[in-house]
Coordinates of C-alpha atoms and ligand atoms in Angstrom, one line a residue:
M1 CA 21.9 -19.9 2.9
K2 CA 19.8 -17.4 5.0
I3 CA 17.4 -15.4 2.9
P4 CA 15.0 -13.2 4.9
F5 CA 11.6 -12.3 3.5
S6 CA 12.6 -8.7 3.5
R7 CA 15.9 -6.7 3.7
I8 CA 16.1 -3.0 4.1
D9 CA 18.3 -1.1 1.6
C10 CA 19.6 2.1 3.3
S11 CA 22.8 2.2 1.3
G12 CA 22.5 5.9 0.1
N13 CA 22.5 9.2 2.0
E14 CA 20.2 8.1 4.8
L15 CA 22.8 8.4 7.6
S16 CA 24.1 11.8 6.4
Y17 CA 20.7 13.3 6.1
V18 CA 19.7 12.0 9.5
S19 CA 22.9 13.5 10.9
E20 CA 21.9 16.9 9.4
V21 CA 18.6 16.7 11.3
L22 CA 20.3 15.8 14.6
E23 CA 22.8 18.6 14.2
S24 CA 20.0 21.1 13.4
G25 CA 18.5 20.7 16.8
W26 CA 15.0 20.4 15.4
L27 CA 13.9 16.8 15.3
T28 CA 10.2 17.0 14.7
T29 CA 8.3 18.1 11.5
A30 CA 10.3 20.8 9.7
S31 CA 12.1 21.5 6.4
K32 CA 12.9 17.8 5.6
A33 CA 9.3 16.8 5.8
A34 CA 8.3 19.8 3.7
R35 CA 10.9 18.8 1.1
L36 CA 9.6 15.2 1.1
E37 CA 6.1 16.6 0.5
E38 CA 7.3 18.6 -2.5
K39 CA 9.1 15.6 -4.0
M40 CA 6.2 13.3 -3.5
A41 CA 3.8 15.8 -5.2
E42 CA 6.2 16.1 -8.1
L43 CA 6.6 12.3 -8.4
T44 CA 2.9 11.6 -8.4
G45 CA 1.9 14.6 -10.5
T46 CA -0.4 16.0 -7.8
R47 CA -0.7 19.5 -6.4
H48 CA -0.7 18.7 -2.6
A49 CA 1.2 16.2 -0.4
C50 CA 0.8 15.9 3.3
A51 CA 3.5 13.9 5.2
V52 CA 2.2 11.8 8.1
N53 CA 3.5 9.1 10.4
S54 CA 1.8 6.1 8.6
C55 CA -0.3 5.2 5.7
T56 CA -3.1 4.3 8.2
A57 CA -3.0 7.9 9.4
A58 CA -3.2 9.1 5.8
L59 CA -6.2 6.9 5.0
H60 CA -7.9 8.1 8.2
L61 CA -7.2 11.7 7.3
A62 CA -8.4 11.2 3.7
L63 CA -11.8 9.7 4.7
E64 CA -12.2 12.4 7.4
A65 CA -11.5 15.1 5.0
L66 CA -14.0 13.6 2.5
G67 CA -16.7 13.8 5.2
I68 CA -17.2 10.1 5.7
G69 CA -19.2 9.4 8.9
P70 CA -21.8 7.3 10.7
G71 CA -24.3 5.8 8.3
D72 CA -21.9 5.9 5.3
K73 CA -20.5 2.8 3.6
V74 CA -17.1 2.4 2.0
L75 CA -16.3 -0.4 -0.5
V76 CA -13.0 -2.1 0.4
P77 CA -11.4 -5.3 -1.0
T78 CA -11.3 -8.2 1.4
W79 CA -7.8 -8.9 0.1
T80 CA -5.9 -6.2 2.1
F81 CA -4.3 -5.3 5.4
T82 CA -6.8 -4.4 8.1
A83 CA -5.7 -0.7 8.0
T84 CA -7.7 -0.2 4.8
A85 CA -10.9 -1.1 6.5
E86 CA -10.3 -0.1 10.1
V87 CA -10.1 3.6 9.2
V88 CA -13.7 3.4 8.0
R89 CA -14.6 2.2 11.4
Y90 CA -12.6 5.0 13.1
L91 CA -15.2 7.3 11.6
G92 CA -18.2 5.3 12.6
A93 CA -18.9 4.3 8.9
D94 CA -19.1 0.7 7.6
P95 CA -16.7 -1.1 5.2
V96 CA -18.4 -3.3 2.6
L97 CA -15.9 -6.0 1.9
L98 CA -15.7 -7.2 -1.8
D99 CA -14.2 -10.2 -3.5
V100 CA -11.1 -9.7 -5.7
D101 CA -9.8 -10.9 -9.1
S102 CA -7.8 -14.1 -8.8
G103 CA -5.0 -13.0 -11.1
T104 CA -4.3 -9.5 -9.8
F105 CA -5.8 -9.8 -6.3
S106 CA -7.5 -6.4 -6.8
L107 CA -11.1 -5.1 -7.1
T108 CA -12.6 -5.2 -10.6
P109 CA -14.8 -2.6 -12.3
E110 CA -17.6 -5.3 -12.4
T111 CA -17.5 -6.0 -8.7
V112 CA -17.5 -2.3 -7.9
E113 CA -20.4 -1.7 -10.2
Q114 CA -22.4 -4.6 -8.7
A115 CA -21.7 -3.5 -5.1
L116 CA -22.8 0.1 -6.0
A117 CA -26.1 -1.3 -7.4
E118 CA -26.7 -3.5 -4.3
N119 CA -25.7 -1.0 -1.5
S120 CA -27.2 2.4 -0.7
H121 CA -25.2 5.1 1.2
V122 CA -21.9 4.2 -0.4
K123 CA -19.7 7.4 -0.2
A124 CA -16.3 6.0 -1.3
V125 CA -14.4 3.2 -2.8
I126 CA -10.9 2.3 -1.6
V127 CA -8.8 0.5 -4.2
V128 CA -5.7 -1.2 -3.1
H129 CA -2.9 -1.3 -5.8
F130 CA -2.0 -4.8 -4.6
G131 CA 1.6 -5.8 -4.6
G132 CA 2.7 -2.7 -6.4
Q133 CA 0.5 -3.0 -9.5
A134 CA -2.1 -0.4 -10.4
A135 CA -5.7 -1.6 -9.9
P136 CA -7.9 -1.3 -12.9
V137 CA -8.9 2.3 -12.1
L138 CA -8.4 3.8 -15.6
D139 CA -10.5 2.9 -18.6
G140 CA -9.2 0.0 -20.6
T141 CA -11.3 -1.9 -23.1
S142 CA -14.2 -1.2 -20.8
E143 CA -15.0 1.4 -18.1
G144 CA -12.5 1.6 -15.2
I145 CA -13.2 2.0 -11.5
R146 CA -12.6 5.7 -11.7
R147 CA -15.3 6.4 -14.2
I148 CA -17.7 4.1 -12.4
C149 CA -17.1 6.2 -9.2
E150 CA -17.7 9.4 -11.1
R151 CA -20.9 8.2 -12.6
H152 CA -22.2 7.2 -9.2
G153 CA -20.9 10.3 -7.4
V154 CA -18.7 8.4 -4.9
W155 CA -15.1 9.3 -3.9
L156 CA -12.3 7.1 -5.2
V157 CA -9.4 6.7 -2.6
E158 CA -6.2 4.9 -3.6
D159 CA -4.6 2.8 -0.9
A160 CA -1.1 3.0 -2.5
A161 CA 0.7 1.5 0.4
H162 CA 2.4 -1.0 -1.9
A163 CA 2.8 1.1 -5.0
L164 CA 5.6 3.6 -5.1
P165 CA 6.6 4.2 -7.8
A166 CA 3.9 2.8 -10.0
S167 CA 1.9 3.9 -12.9
E168 CA -0.3 2.8 -15.8
K169 CA 0.0 4.2 -19.3
G170 CA 2.1 7.0 -17.9
I171 CA -0.4 8.1 -15.2
P172 CA 1.2 7.7 -11.8
V173 CA -0.5 5.8 -8.9
G174 CA -1.5 8.7 -6.6
A175 CA -3.0 10.7 -9.4
M176 CA -5.7 8.2 -10.3
G177 CA -8.2 8.8 -7.6
H178 CA -9.4 11.8 -5.5
V179 CA -6.9 11.1 -2.7
A180 CA -4.1 8.6 -2.5
C181 CA -2.2 7.3 0.5
F182 CA 1.3 5.8 0.5
S183 CA 3.1 3.8 3.2
F184 CA 6.8 4.2 4.2
Y185 CA 6.7 1.3 6.7
A186 CA 10.0 -0.5 7.1
N187 CA 9.4 -3.3 4.5
K188 CA 7.8 -1.0 1.8
T189 CA 9.4 -0.1 -1.5
M190 CA 10.5 3.2 0.1
T191 CA 10.9 3.5 3.8
T192 CA 11.1 6.2 6.5
G193 CA 11.0 3.5 9.3
E194 CA 7.3 4.4 9.9
G195 CA 5.6 7.0 7.8
G196 CA 3.0 7.8 5.1
M197 CA 2.0 10.4 2.6
L198 CA -1.4 11.7 1.5
V199 CA -1.5 13.2 -2.0
T200 CA -4.4 14.9 -3.7
N201 CA -5.3 17.6 -6.2
D202 CA -8.2 18.8 -4.0
P203 CA -7.1 21.9 -2.0
D204 CA -9.9 21.5 0.5
V205 CA -8.9 17.9 1.3
A206 CA -5.2 19.0 1.6
R207 CA -6.1 21.9 3.9
R208 CA -8.3 19.7 6.2
A209 CA -5.7 16.9 6.3
R210 CA -3.0 19.4 7.3
I211 CA -5.0 20.7 10.1
M212 CA -6.2 17.4 11.4
R213 CA -2.8 15.7 11.3
L214 CA -1.7 18.0 14.1
H215 CA -4.4 18.3 16.7
G216 CA -6.7 20.5 14.6
I217 CA -4.3 23.4 15.0
D218 CA -4.7 26.0 12.3
R219 CA -1.0 26.4 11.6
D220 CA 1.9 23.9 11.3
V221 CA 4.4 23.9 14.2
W222 CA 7.1 24.5 11.6
A223 CA 5.2 27.4 10.1
R224 CA 4.8 29.0 13.5
F225 CA 8.4 28.8 14.5
S226 CA 10.1 29.4 11.2
G227 CA 8.1 32.5 10.3
V228 CA 8.5 36.0 11.8
G229 CA 6.2 37.2 14.5
G230 CA 3.3 35.7 16.3
K231 CA 5.3 32.6 17.1
W232 CA 3.3 31.4 20.0
E233 CA -0.1 32.1 18.7
Y234 CA -2.4 29.3 17.3
D235 CA -6.0 28.3 17.3
V236 CA -7.6 24.9 17.6
V237 CA -10.4 24.5 15.0
A238 CA -11.2 20.8 15.4
P239 CA -10.4 17.8 17.7
G240 CA -7.5 16.6 15.4
F241 CA -4.9 13.8 15.7
K242 CA -1.2 13.5 16.2
Y243 CA -0.1 12.2 12.8
N244 CA 2.8 14.5 11.7
M245 CA 6.0 13.1 10.3
P246 CA 9.2 13.9 12.3
D247 CA 12.1 15.2 10.2
I248 CA 14.4 12.3 11.3
N249 CA 12.0 10.0 9.3
A250 CA 11.7 12.5 6.4
A251 CA 15.5 12.6 6.1
V252 CA 15.5 8.8 5.6
G253 CA 12.8 9.2 3.0
L254 CA 14.6 11.9 1.1
A255 CA 17.6 9.6 0.7
Q256 CA 15.4 6.7 -0.3
L257 CA 13.7 8.8 -2.9
E258 CA 17.0 9.4 -4.6
R259 CA 17.4 5.7 -5.3
L260 CA 13.7 4.8 -5.7
E261 CA 13.8 4.0 -9.4
T262 CA 17.1 2.0 -9.0
M263 CA 15.5 0.0 -6.1
R264 CA 12.3 -0.5 -8.2
S265 CA 14.2 -1.8 -11.2
E266 CA 16.1 -4.3 -9.0
R267 CA 12.8 -5.6 -7.7
Q268 CA 11.7 -5.9 -11.4
R269 CA 14.9 -8.0 -12.0
C270 CA 13.7 -10.4 -9.2
A271 CA 10.2 -10.6 -10.6
E272 CA 11.4 -11.3 -14.1
Y273 CA 13.6 -14.0 -12.8
Y274 CA 10.7 -15.7 -11.0
L275 CA 8.3 -15.2 -14.0
E276 CA 10.8 -16.8 -16.3
H277 CA 12.0 -19.7 -14.1
L278 CA 8.7 -20.7 -12.6
A279 CA 6.6 -20.4 -15.8
D280 CA 6.6 -24.1 -16.7
L281 CA 5.3 -25.3 -13.3
D282 CA 1.7 -26.3 -13.7
C283 CA 1.0 -26.6 -10.0
I284 CA 1.3 -22.9 -9.2
E285 CA -0.3 -19.7 -10.5
L286 CA 2.0 -16.8 -11.1
P287 CA 0.7 -13.2 -10.6
V288 CA -1.0 -11.7 -13.6
V289 CA 0.9 -8.6 -14.8
R290 CA -1.6 -6.2 -16.4
V291 CA 0.7 -3.1 -16.6
R292 CA 4.1 -2.7 -18.3
P293 CA 6.7 -4.4 -16.0
D294 CA 8.5 -1.0 -15.6
E295 CA 5.3 0.6 -14.3
H296 CA 5.0 -2.0 -11.5
A297 CA 6.5 -1.2 -8.1
W298 CA 7.0 -5.0 -7.4
H299 CA 6.4 -4.7 -3.7
L300 CA 5.3 -8.4 -3.5
F301 CA 5.7 -11.5 -5.6
P302 CA 2.7 -13.7 -4.6
V303 CA 2.3 -17.2 -6.0
V304 CA -0.7 -19.5 -5.5
L305 CA -0.5 -23.3 -5.2
K306 CA -3.1 -25.0 -7.3
R307 CA -5.2 -27.9 -6.2
N308 CA -2.9 -30.3 -8.0
A309 CA 0.2 -29.2 -6.0
P310 CA 1.8 -32.2 -4.2
I311 CA 2.0 -30.4 -0.8
E312 CA -0.1 -27.9 1.1
R313 CA 0.9 -24.2 1.4
N314 CA 1.7 -24.3 5.1
R315 CA 3.9 -27.3 4.7
L316 CA 5.7 -25.6 1.8
I317 CA 6.3 -22.6 4.1
E318 CA 7.9 -24.9 6.7
L319 CA 10.1 -26.6 4.2
L320 CA 11.3 -23.3 2.7
A321 CA 11.9 -22.0 6.2
A322 CA 14.1 -25.1 6.9
D323 CA 16.0 -24.1 3.8
G324 CA 16.6 -20.7 5.3
I325 CA 14.1 -18.9 3.0
G326 CA 11.6 -16.5 4.6
T327 CA 8.2 -16.2 3.0
S328 CA 5.0 -14.5 4.0
I329 CA 1.2 -14.5 3.3
H330 CA -0.6 -11.5 1.7
Y331 CA -3.2 -11.9 3.0
K332 CA -5.5 -13.8 5.2
P333 CA -8.5 -12.0 3.8
L334 CA -10.4 -9.6 6.1
H335 CA -13.7 -11.5 5.8
R336 CA -11.9 -14.3 7.7
M337 CA -10.8 -12.0 10.5
T338 CA -13.0 -12.3 13.7
Y339 CA -13.9 -8.6 14.0
Y340 CA -15.2 -8.2 10.4
S341 CA -16.6 -11.7 10.1
E342 CA -18.7 -11.4 13.3
R343 CA -19.7 -7.7 13.1
Y344 CA -20.9 -8.1 9.5
A345 CA -21.9 -11.8 9.6
L346 CA -19.8 -12.5 6.6
D347 CA -20.1 -15.9 4.9
P348 CA -16.9 -16.9 3.2
S349 CA -18.9 -18.3 0.3
R350 CA -19.5 -14.7 -0.8
F351 CA -15.8 -14.4 -1.5
P352 CA -15.0 -17.4 -3.8
N353 CA -11.9 -16.0 -5.4
A354 CA -10.4 -14.7 -2.2
E355 CA -11.1 -18.1 -0.6
A356 CA -9.3 -20.0 -3.3
L357 CA -6.3 -17.6 -3.2
W358 CA -6.1 -17.8 0.6
N359 CA -5.8 -21.6 0.6
G360 CA -2.8 -21.5 -1.7
C361 CA -1.0 -18.2 -1.5
L362 CA 2.4 -17.3 -0.4
S363 CA 4.7 -14.4 -1.1
L364 CA 8.3 -15.0 -2.1
P365 CA 11.2 -12.7 -1.2
I366 CA 11.6 -9.7 -3.5
Y367 CA 13.8 -6.7 -2.8
S368 CA 16.7 -4.8 -4.3
L369 CA 19.4 -6.5 -2.3
L370 CA 18.3 -10.0 -3.3
S371 CA 21.1 -11.4 -5.4
N372 CA 20.8 -13.6 -8.5
Q373 CA 22.5 -16.4 -6.6
E374 CA 19.8 -16.2 -3.9
L375 CA 17.1 -16.1 -6.5
E376 CA 18.5 -19.3 -8.1
Y377 CA 18.5 -20.9 -4.7
I378 CA 14.9 -20.0 -3.9
V379 CA 13.7 -21.2 -7.3
A380 CA 15.7 -24.5 -7.0
R381 CA 14.3 -25.2 -3.5
L382 CA 10.8 -24.3 -4.5
R383 CA 11.0 -26.6 -7.6
S384 CA 12.4 -29.4 -5.6
H385 CA 9.6 -29.2 -3.0
L386 CA 6.9 -28.9 -5.6
G387 CA 8.4 -31.6 -7.8
C388 CA 6.0 -30.7 -10.6
Ligands
PLP401 C1 -2.6 -2.4 1.7 C2 -2.1 -1.6 3.0 N1 -2.7 -0.5 3.3 C3 -2.3 0.2 4.4 C4 -1.3 -0.3 5.2 C5 -0.9 0.5 6.4 O1 0.4 1.1 6.3 P1 1.2 1.7 7.5 O2 1.8 0.6 8.2 O3 2.1 2.7 6.9 O4 0.1 2.4 8.4 C6 -0.6 -1.4 4.8 C7 0.6 -1.9 5.6 O5 1.2 -2.9 5.4 C8 -1.0 -2.1 3.7 O6 -0.4 -3.3 3.3

């Protein structure tokens, strides 16, 4: 069998919506991107959505609109992709990397509270809803990260690259912080090839993001050409970026959105299969599910080999690859990456949980097109290699 780590599911109206764009003669940002923005605002229960060409761009725009700059610090989990932290550096500010919880791989209220007590000049916290599960942002039995941020007067930004659609107690990811950023990269739970979306309830952040996503021009290209009169006229009010989402990509996104919940529930089917059929193995840790399974986007299914596992993680990856099974690692933590480690003189001992996870973690295939027969094969091969 050949089971790739990820497979793209474009079995809906993707081709037909892209054809409409090609036939329209207007390939860049236009009505399809505007429609995708409306739909995303609706889905996340937010007032404003701004379509861009990546989640990285959305994160950059979010921090820029919040006024983050040199001398500021932003709290970021070490367990994430570099985009979450690099955008802080784009603006000349400094990311403060924090350890994560070993069961959910996400920041905890306690870690955030402690980091706020230990660091001055913190302007924002970026939470990552790792693997598709909401981070503990809302209050539970104790105060959540959102309330801690409010008490300290710092912005809460959601890196929701993995988490569409996801929610907790009925509150959608995207509406939990001040601004949220989604990724539509090829392997995400919804794709536009490359793409991203910023959502917020703050009209000032939305206005600034809209201007900065297109060269600091005070009017969208689409607004200039679809309206009547004054077509050519525009002003440049800031040195902005080139982050707008072309309509070809938005067309794919609109088709994906139509099947988003179906694709999510298929991922849940895979997760439930793994949870049930790997539960008795005492040499691996399964991910801790702290939200209702149907509120989880299930972008990733990470497992962690314990110390008593009979083989090492890298060897297991090789054996599974020989079986035709693709796996991946999420993540090599940022404090182990040369740039962050050297620039901020980071000692791995400050990140005990992430260090333990990093030694044993691997992500198993999980996607809507993964059949039950393939799941059975993955579990059988895994069990045979682990022999525990
Ligand atoms: C947690 C996280 N944040 C941000 C990004 C960046 O997303 P994009 O590729 O859309 O810029 C990724 C991409 O994988 C990610 O995993």
